[in-house]
């Protein structure tokens, strides 16, 4: 549900303000699409990030990942963040791309609030788990690497018995 920015709590407005300030530093010579993000750490510190483009587009980094990587590189522990805010010049409140959703799901608690906003003052509140339901997490890797938990599929059994598929 889209709400007005004035409806946010004081801390939500503060984190969003930091995201807006980070947005001003975006390096976007190709798209001209500035995005800012800010993450609130457990200790109350706010870390900002902006999108940074590259002529080799795959080397571009989004604002959400920049903010989270900034916090982790400064010693903040994944899983301890308290809030993320993202802002961009969009018709409706901006929403993270798929790659950012995966990184957010990896580094943030599932029920952590995420504030999405546009420059017209429209805001949406959501959570990490709502952004990426059924996220691929470290638990999937842990269970996939335990031999005792792995029941061979019929394809695996056929391959081990020398049959062709």
PDB file of N, CA, C and O in Angstrom, residues 29-83:
ATOM      1  N   UNK A  29      26.242   8.014 -15.730  1.00  0.00           N
ATOM      2  CA  UNK A  29      26.415   8.726 -16.993  1.00  0.00           C
ATOM      3  C   UNK A  29      25.605   8.129 -18.146  1.00  0.00           C
ATOM      4  O   UNK A  29      25.381   8.806 -19.143  1.00  0.00           O
ATOM      5  N   UNK A  30      25.136   6.884 -18.024  1.00  0.00           N
ATOM      6  CA  UNK A  30      24.439   6.217 -19.124  1.00  0.00           C
ATOM      7  C   UNK A  30      22.920   6.296 -18.950  1.00  0.00           C
ATOM      8  O   UNK A  30      22.225   6.751 -19.835  1.00  0.00           O
ATOM      9  N   UNK A  31      22.432   5.891 -17.821  1.00  0.00           N
ATOM     10  CA  UNK A  31      20.977   5.863 -17.609  1.00  0.00           C
ATOM     11  C   UNK A  31      20.425   7.185 -17.087  1.00  0.00           C
ATOM     12  O   UNK A  31      19.250   7.471 -17.269  1.00  0.00           O
ATOM     13  N   UNK A  32      21.253   7.949 -16.405  1.00  0.00           N
ATOM     14  CA  UNK A  32      20.814   9.194 -15.734  1.00  0.00           C
ATOM     15  C   UNK A  32      19.785   8.889 -14.636  1.00  0.00           C
ATOM     16  O   UNK A  32      19.069   9.765 -14.188  1.00  0.00           O
ATOM     17  N   UNK A  33      19.705   7.642 -14.182  1.00  0.00           N
ATOM     18  CA  UNK A  33      18.715   7.179 -13.208  1.00  0.00           C
ATOM     19  C   UNK A  33      19.390   7.017 -11.846  1.00  0.00           C
ATOM     20  O   UNK A  33      19.992   6.000 -11.542  1.00  0.00           O
ATOM     21  N   UNK A  34      19.310   8.064 -11.026  1.00  0.00           N
ATOM     22  CA  UNK A  34      19.954   8.071  -9.718  1.00  0.00           C
ATOM     23  C   UNK A  34      19.092   7.331  -8.686  1.00  0.00           C
ATOM     24  O   UNK A  34      17.896   7.592  -8.569  1.00  0.00           O
ATOM     25  N   UNK A  35      19.745   6.455  -7.941  1.00  0.00           N
ATOM     26  CA  UNK A  35      19.080   5.736  -6.857  1.00  0.00           C
ATOM     27  C   UNK A  35      19.959   5.842  -5.624  1.00  0.00           C
ATOM     28  O   UNK A  35      21.186   5.787  -5.712  1.00  0.00           O
ATOM     29  N   UNK A  36      19.317   5.991  -4.477  1.00  0.00           N
ATOM     30  CA  UNK A  36      20.025   6.026  -3.208  1.00  0.00           C
ATOM     31  C   UNK A  36      19.430   5.016  -2.255  1.00  0.00           C
ATOM     32  O   UNK A  36      18.237   4.712  -2.324  1.00  0.00           O
ATOM     33  N   UNK A  37      20.263   4.510  -1.363  1.00  0.00           N
ATOM     34  CA  UNK A  37      19.802   3.571  -0.342  1.00  0.00           C
ATOM     35  C   UNK A  37      20.567   3.852   0.941  1.00  0.00           C
ATOM     36  O   UNK A  37      21.668   4.414   0.923  1.00  0.00           O
ATOM     37  N   UNK A  38      19.965   3.455   2.048  1.00  0.00           N
ATOM     38  CA  UNK A  38      20.624   3.568   3.347  1.00  0.00           C
ATOM     39  C   UNK A  38      20.169   2.413   4.209  1.00  0.00           C
ATOM     40  O   UNK A  38      19.000   2.015   4.168  1.00  0.00           O
ATOM     41  N   UNK A  39      21.098   1.895   4.989  1.00  0.00           N
ATOM     42  CA  UNK A  39      20.800   0.778   5.886  1.00  0.00           C
ATOM     43  C   UNK A  39      21.126   1.215   7.311  1.00  0.00           C
ATOM     44  O   UNK A  39      22.156   1.828   7.566  1.00  0.00           O
ATOM     45  N   UNK A  40      20.201   0.911   8.202  1.00  0.00           N
ATOM     46  CA  UNK A  40      20.369   1.208   9.627  1.00  0.00           C
ATOM     47  C   UNK A  40      20.961  -0.027  10.295  1.00  0.00           C
ATOM     48  O   UNK A  40      20.362  -1.108  10.257  1.00  0.00           O
ATOM     49  N   UNK A  41      22.132   0.150  10.898  1.00  0.00           N
ATOM     50  CA  UNK A  41      22.799  -0.959  11.576  1.00  0.00           C
ATOM     51  C   UNK A  41      22.300  -1.065  13.018  1.00  0.00           C
ATOM     52  O   UNK A  41      21.689  -0.140  13.559  1.00  0.00           O
ATOM     53  N   UNK A  42      22.597  -2.190  13.612  1.00  0.00           N
ATOM     54  CA  UNK A  42      22.168  -2.484  14.975  1.00  0.00           C
ATOM     55  C   UNK A  42      22.654  -1.432  15.977  1.00  0.00           C
ATOM     56  O   UNK A  42      21.961  -1.111  16.941  1.00  0.00           O
ATOM     57  N   UNK A  43      23.838  -0.857  15.728  1.00  0.00           N
ATOM     58  CA  UNK A  43      24.403   0.136  16.646  1.00  0.00           C
ATOM     59  C   UNK A  43      23.875   1.549  16.406  1.00  0.00           C
ATOM     60  O   UNK A  43      24.327   2.495  17.035  1.00  0.00           O
ATOM     61  N   UNK A  44      22.933   1.702  15.461  1.00  0.00           N
ATOM     62  CA  UNK A  44      22.356   3.013  15.183  1.00  0.00           C
ATOM     63  C   UNK A  44      23.028   3.779  14.058  1.00  0.00           C
ATOM     64  O   UNK A  44      22.525   4.806  13.618  1.00  0.00           O
ATOM     65  N   UNK A  45      24.181   3.289  13.587  1.00  0.00           N
ATOM     66  CA  UNK A  45      24.866   3.909  12.452  1.00  0.00           C
ATOM     67  C   UNK A  45      24.035   3.715  11.194  1.00  0.00           C
ATOM     68  O   UNK A  45      23.406   2.674  11.011  1.00  0.00           O
ATOM     69  N   UNK A  46      24.056   4.700  10.305  1.00  0.00           N
ATOM     70  CA  UNK A  46      23.371   4.600   9.017  1.00  0.00           C
ATOM     71  C   UNK A  46      24.428   4.653   7.920  1.00  0.00           C
ATOM     72  O   UNK A  46      25.261   5.561   7.893  1.00  0.00           O
ATOM     73  N   UNK A  47      24.375   3.672   7.029  1.00  0.00           N
ATOM     74  CA  UNK A  47      25.330   3.563   5.930  1.00  0.00           C
ATOM     75  C   UNK A  47      24.600   3.782   4.614  1.00  0.00           C
ATOM     76  O   UNK A  47      23.606   3.121   4.343  1.00  0.00           O
ATOM     77  N   UNK A  48      25.108   4.715   3.819  1.00  0.00           N
ATOM     78  CA  UNK A  48      24.480   5.023   2.546  1.00  0.00           C
ATOM     79  C   UNK A  48      25.180   4.367   1.379  1.00  0.00           C
ATOM     80  O   UNK A  48      26.335   3.947   1.485  1.00  0.00           O
ATOM     81  N   UNK A  49      24.442   4.289   0.278  1.00  0.00           N
ATOM     82  CA  UNK A  49      25.007   3.773  -0.959  1.00  0.00           C
ATOM     83  C   UNK A  49      24.222   4.310  -2.145  1.00  0.00           C
ATOM     84  O   UNK A  49      23.046   4.635  -2.018  1.00  0.00           O
ATOM     85  N   UNK A  50      24.878   4.413  -3.269  1.00  0.00           N
ATOM     86  CA  UNK A  50      24.222   4.883  -4.491  1.00  0.00           C
ATOM     87  C   UNK A  50      24.549   3.910  -5.621  1.00  0.00           C
ATOM     88  O   UNK A  50      25.446   3.085  -5.490  1.00  0.00           O
ATOM     89  N   UNK A  51      23.804   4.030  -6.708  1.00  0.00           N
ATOM     90  CA  UNK A  51      24.121   3.189  -7.854  1.00  0.00           C
ATOM     91  C   UNK A  51      25.330   3.774  -8.583  1.00  0.00           C
ATOM     92  O   UNK A  51      25.513   4.990  -8.659  1.00  0.00           O
ATOM     93  N   UNK A  52      26.161   2.863  -9.083  1.00  0.00           N
ATOM     94  CA  UNK A  52      27.391   3.245  -9.772  1.00  0.00           C
ATOM     95  C   UNK A  52      27.440   2.448 -11.065  1.00  0.00           C
ATOM     96  O   UNK A  52      27.547   1.223 -11.035  1.00  0.00           O
ATOM     97  N   UNK A  53      27.313   3.153 -12.192  1.00  0.00           N
ATOM     98  CA  UNK A  53      27.263   2.492 -13.502  1.00  0.00           C
ATOM     99  C   UNK A  53      28.657   2.298 -14.083  1.00  0.00           C
ATOM    100  O   UNK A  53      29.633   2.898 -13.630  1.00  0.00           O
ATOM    101  N   UNK A  54      28.689   1.488 -15.117  1.00  0.00           N
ATOM    102  CA  UNK A  54      29.914   1.196 -15.823  1.00  0.00           C
ATOM    103  C   UNK A  54      29.559   0.953 -17.281  1.00  0.00           C
ATOM    104  O   UNK A  54      28.487   0.413 -17.563  1.00  0.00           O
ATOM    105  N   UNK A  55      30.443   1.319 -18.189  1.00  0.00           N
ATOM    106  CA  UNK A  55      30.187   1.078 -19.612  1.00  0.00           C
ATOM    107  C   UNK A  55      29.974  -0.410 -19.885  1.00  0.00           C
ATOM    108  O   UNK A  55      29.213  -0.775 -20.770  1.00  0.00           O
ATOM    109  N   UNK A  56      30.630  -1.269 -19.117  1.00  0.00           N
ATOM    110  CA  UNK A  56      30.354  -2.710 -19.156  1.00  0.00           C
ATOM    111  C   UNK A  56      29.230  -2.922 -18.145  1.00  0.00           C
ATOM    112  O   UNK A  56      29.464  -3.066 -16.957  1.00  0.00           O
ATOM    113  N   UNK A  57      27.990  -2.881 -18.615  1.00  0.00           N
ATOM    114  CA  UNK A  57      26.820  -2.808 -17.741  1.00  0.00           C
ATOM    115  C   UNK A  57      26.796  -3.853 -16.629  1.00  0.00           C
ATOM    116  O   UNK A  57      26.319  -3.580 -15.531  1.00  0.00           O
ATOM    117  N   UNK A  58      27.304  -5.030 -16.862  1.00  0.00           N
ATOM    118  CA  UNK A  58      27.312  -6.061 -15.834  1.00  0.00           C
ATOM    119  C   UNK A  58      28.146  -5.688 -14.621  1.00  0.00           C
ATOM    120  O   UNK A  58      27.985  -6.260 -13.549  1.00  0.00           O
ATOM    121  N   UNK A  59      29.033  -4.718 -14.767  1.00  0.00           N
ATOM    122  CA  UNK A  59      29.882  -4.264 -13.664  1.00  0.00           C
ATOM    123  C   UNK A  59      29.218  -3.176 -12.831  1.00  0.00           C
ATOM    124  O   UNK A  59      29.796  -2.689 -11.863  1.00  0.00           O
ATOM    125  N   UNK A  60      28.017  -2.788 -13.200  1.00  0.00           N
ATOM    126  CA  UNK A  60      27.267  -1.768 -12.465  1.00  0.00           C
ATOM    127  C   UNK A  60      26.859  -2.311 -11.103  1.00  0.00           C
ATOM    128  O   UNK A  60      26.603  -3.494 -10.945  1.00  0.00           O
ATOM    129  N   UNK A  61      26.796  -1.441 -10.105  1.00  0.00           N
ATOM    130  CA  UNK A  61      26.352  -1.837  -8.772  1.00  0.00           C
ATOM    131  C   UNK A  61      25.183  -0.959  -8.350  1.00  0.00           C
ATOM    132  O   UNK A  61      25.236   0.262  -8.483  1.00  0.00           O
ATOM    133  N   UNK A  62      24.144  -1.593  -7.859  1.00  0.00           N
ATOM    134  CA  UNK A  62      22.939  -0.876  -7.421  1.00  0.00           C
ATOM    135  C   UNK A  62      23.150  -0.230  -6.054  1.00  0.00           C
ATOM    136  O   UNK A  62      24.024  -0.618  -5.289  1.00  0.00           O
ATOM    137  N   UNK A  63      22.300   0.727  -5.736  1.00  0.00           N
ATOM    138  CA  UNK A  63      22.388   1.465  -4.478  1.00  0.00           C
ATOM    139  C   UNK A  63      22.198   0.565  -3.264  1.00  0.00           C
ATOM    140  O   UNK A  63      22.897   0.715  -2.255  1.00  0.00           O
ATOM    141  N   UNK A  64      21.250  -0.373  -3.345  1.00  0.00           N
ATOM    142  CA  UNK A  64      20.971  -1.241  -2.203  1.00  0.00           C
ATOM    143  C   UNK A  64      22.199  -2.074  -1.843  1.00  0.00           C
ATOM    144  O   UNK A  64      22.580  -2.178  -0.674  1.00  0.00           O
ATOM    145  N   UNK A  65      22.817  -2.669  -2.857  1.00  0.00           N
ATOM    146  CA  UNK A  65      24.020  -3.460  -2.613  1.00  0.00           C
ATOM    147  C   UNK A  65      25.159  -2.577  -2.144  1.00  0.00           C
ATOM    148  O   UNK A  65      25.919  -2.960  -1.254  1.00  0.00           O
ATOM    149  N   UNK A  66      25.279  -1.376  -2.721  1.00  0.00           N
ATOM    150  CA  UNK A  66      26.344  -0.459  -2.283  1.00  0.00           C
ATOM    151  C   UNK A  66      26.204  -0.128  -0.802  1.00  0.00           C
ATOM    152  O   UNK A  66      27.197  -0.139  -0.060  1.00  0.00           O
ATOM    153  N   UNK A  67      24.985   0.156  -0.343  1.00  0.00           N
ATOM    154  CA  UNK A  67      24.771   0.494   1.072  1.00  0.00           C
ATOM    155  C   UNK A  67      25.093  -0.686   1.979  1.00  0.00           C
ATOM    156  O   UNK A  67      25.786  -0.540   2.998  1.00  0.00           O
ATOM    157  N   UNK A  68      24.598  -1.872   1.620  1.00  0.00           N
ATOM    158  CA  UNK A  68      24.853  -3.047   2.448  1.00  0.00           C
ATOM    159  C   UNK A  68      26.340  -3.415   2.452  1.00  0.00           C
ATOM    160  O   UNK A  68      26.910  -3.726   3.509  1.00  0.00           O
ATOM    161  N   UNK A  69      26.987  -3.371   1.299  1.00  0.00           N
ATOM    162  CA  UNK A  69      28.412  -3.692   1.232  1.00  0.00           C
ATOM    163  C   UNK A  69      29.224  -2.661   2.016  1.00  0.00           C
ATOM    164  O   UNK A  69      30.224  -3.005   2.653  1.00  0.00           O
ATOM    165  N   UNK A  70      28.796  -1.401   1.954  1.00  0.00           N
ATOM    166  CA  UNK A  70      29.457  -0.345   2.719  1.00  0.00           C
ATOM    167  C   UNK A  70      29.410  -0.680   4.206  1.00  0.00           C
ATOM    168  O   UNK A  70      30.425  -0.624   4.904  1.00  0.00           O
ATOM    169  N   UNK A  71      28.237  -1.062   4.703  1.00  0.00           N
ATOM    170  CA  UNK A  71      28.078  -1.386   6.122  1.00  0.00           C
ATOM    171  C   UNK A  71      28.919  -2.598   6.516  1.00  0.00           C
ATOM    172  O   UNK A  71      29.619  -2.575   7.539  1.00  0.00           O
ATOM    173  N   UNK A  72      28.875  -3.647   5.715  1.00  0.00           N
ATOM    174  CA  UNK A  72      29.638  -4.862   6.026  1.00  0.00           C
ATOM    175  C   UNK A  72      31.134  -4.558   5.986  1.00  0.00           C
ATOM    176  O   UNK A  72      31.897  -5.008   6.848  1.00  0.00           O
ATOM    177  N   UNK A  73      31.564  -3.751   5.017  1.00  0.00           N
ATOM    178  CA  UNK A  73      32.992  -3.427   4.908  1.00  0.00           C
ATOM    179  C   UNK A  73      33.481  -2.578   6.070  1.00  0.00           C
ATOM    180  O   UNK A  73      34.678  -2.515   6.330  1.00  0.00           O
ATOM    181  N   UNK A  74      32.553  -1.977   6.792  1.00  0.00           N
ATOM    182  CA  UNK A  74      32.892  -1.182   7.977  1.00  0.00           C
ATOM    183  C   UNK A  74      32.745  -1.996   9.267  1.00  0.00           C
ATOM    184  O   UNK A  74      32.832  -1.459  10.358  1.00  0.00           O
ATOM    185  N   UNK A  75      32.493  -3.295   9.131  1.00  0.00           N
ATOM    186  CA  UNK A  75      32.474  -4.158  10.299  1.00  0.00           C
ATOM    187  C   UNK A  75      31.096  -4.555  10.812  1.00  0.00           C
ATOM    188  O   UNK A  75      31.001  -5.292  11.800  1.00  0.00           O
ATOM    189  N   UNK A  76      30.043  -4.102  10.167  1.00  0.00           N
ATOM    190  CA  UNK A  76      28.704  -4.497  10.615  1.00  0.00           C
ATOM    191  C   UNK A  76      28.461  -5.958  10.225  1.00  0.00           C
ATOM    192  O   UNK A  76      28.834  -6.387   9.144  1.00  0.00           O
ATOM    193  N   UNK A  77      27.827  -6.688  11.093  1.00  0.00           N
ATOM    194  CA  UNK A  77      27.597  -8.118  10.879  1.00  0.00           C
ATOM    195  C   UNK A  77      26.304  -8.363  10.112  1.00  0.00           C
ATOM    196  O   UNK A  77      25.246  -7.837  10.478  1.00  0.00           O
ATOM    197  N   UNK A  78      26.351  -9.158   9.046  1.00  0.00           N
ATOM    198  CA  UNK A  78      25.123  -9.542   8.340  1.00  0.00           C
ATOM    199  C   UNK A  78      24.131 -10.162   9.325  1.00  0.00           C
ATOM    200  O   UNK A  78      24.517 -10.844  10.273  1.00  0.00           O
ATOM    201  N   UNK A  79      22.865  -9.868   9.097  1.00  0.00           N
ATOM    202  CA  UNK A  79      21.808 -10.385   9.960  1.00  0.00           C
ATOM    203  C   UNK A  79      21.458  -9.478  11.114  1.00  0.00           C
ATOM    204  O   UNK A  79      20.506  -9.743  11.839  1.00  0.00           O
ATOM    205  N   UNK A  80      22.235  -8.395  11.307  1.00  0.00           N
ATOM    206  CA  UNK A  80      21.976  -7.494  12.435  1.00  0.00           C
ATOM    207  C   UNK A  80      21.375  -6.152  12.019  1.00  0.00           C
ATOM    208  O   UNK A  80      21.134  -5.309  12.872  1.00  0.00           O
ATOM    209  N   UNK A  81      21.144  -5.955  10.733  1.00  0.00           N
ATOM    210  CA  UNK A  81      20.608  -4.676  10.271  1.00  0.00           C
ATOM    211  C   UNK A  81      19.167  -4.510  10.732  1.00  0.00           C
ATOM    212  O   UNK A  81      18.440  -5.480  10.920  1.00  0.00           O
ATOM    213  N   UNK A  82      18.754  -3.263  10.905  1.00  0.00           N
ATOM    214  CA  UNK A  82      17.415  -2.988  11.437  1.00  0.00           C
ATOM    215  C   UNK A  82      16.446  -2.392  10.432  1.00  0.00           C
ATOM    216  O   UNK A  82      15.240  -2.472  10.608  1.00  0.00           O
ATOM    217  N   UNK A  83      16.949  -1.775   9.357  1.00  0.00           N
ATOM    218  CA  UNK A  83      16.055  -1.154   8.370  1.00  0.00           C
ATOM    219  C   UNK A  83      16.854  -0.791   7.129  1.00  0.00           C
ATOM    220  O   UNK A  83      18.037  -0.470   7.215  1.00  0.00           O
TER     221      UNK A  83
END
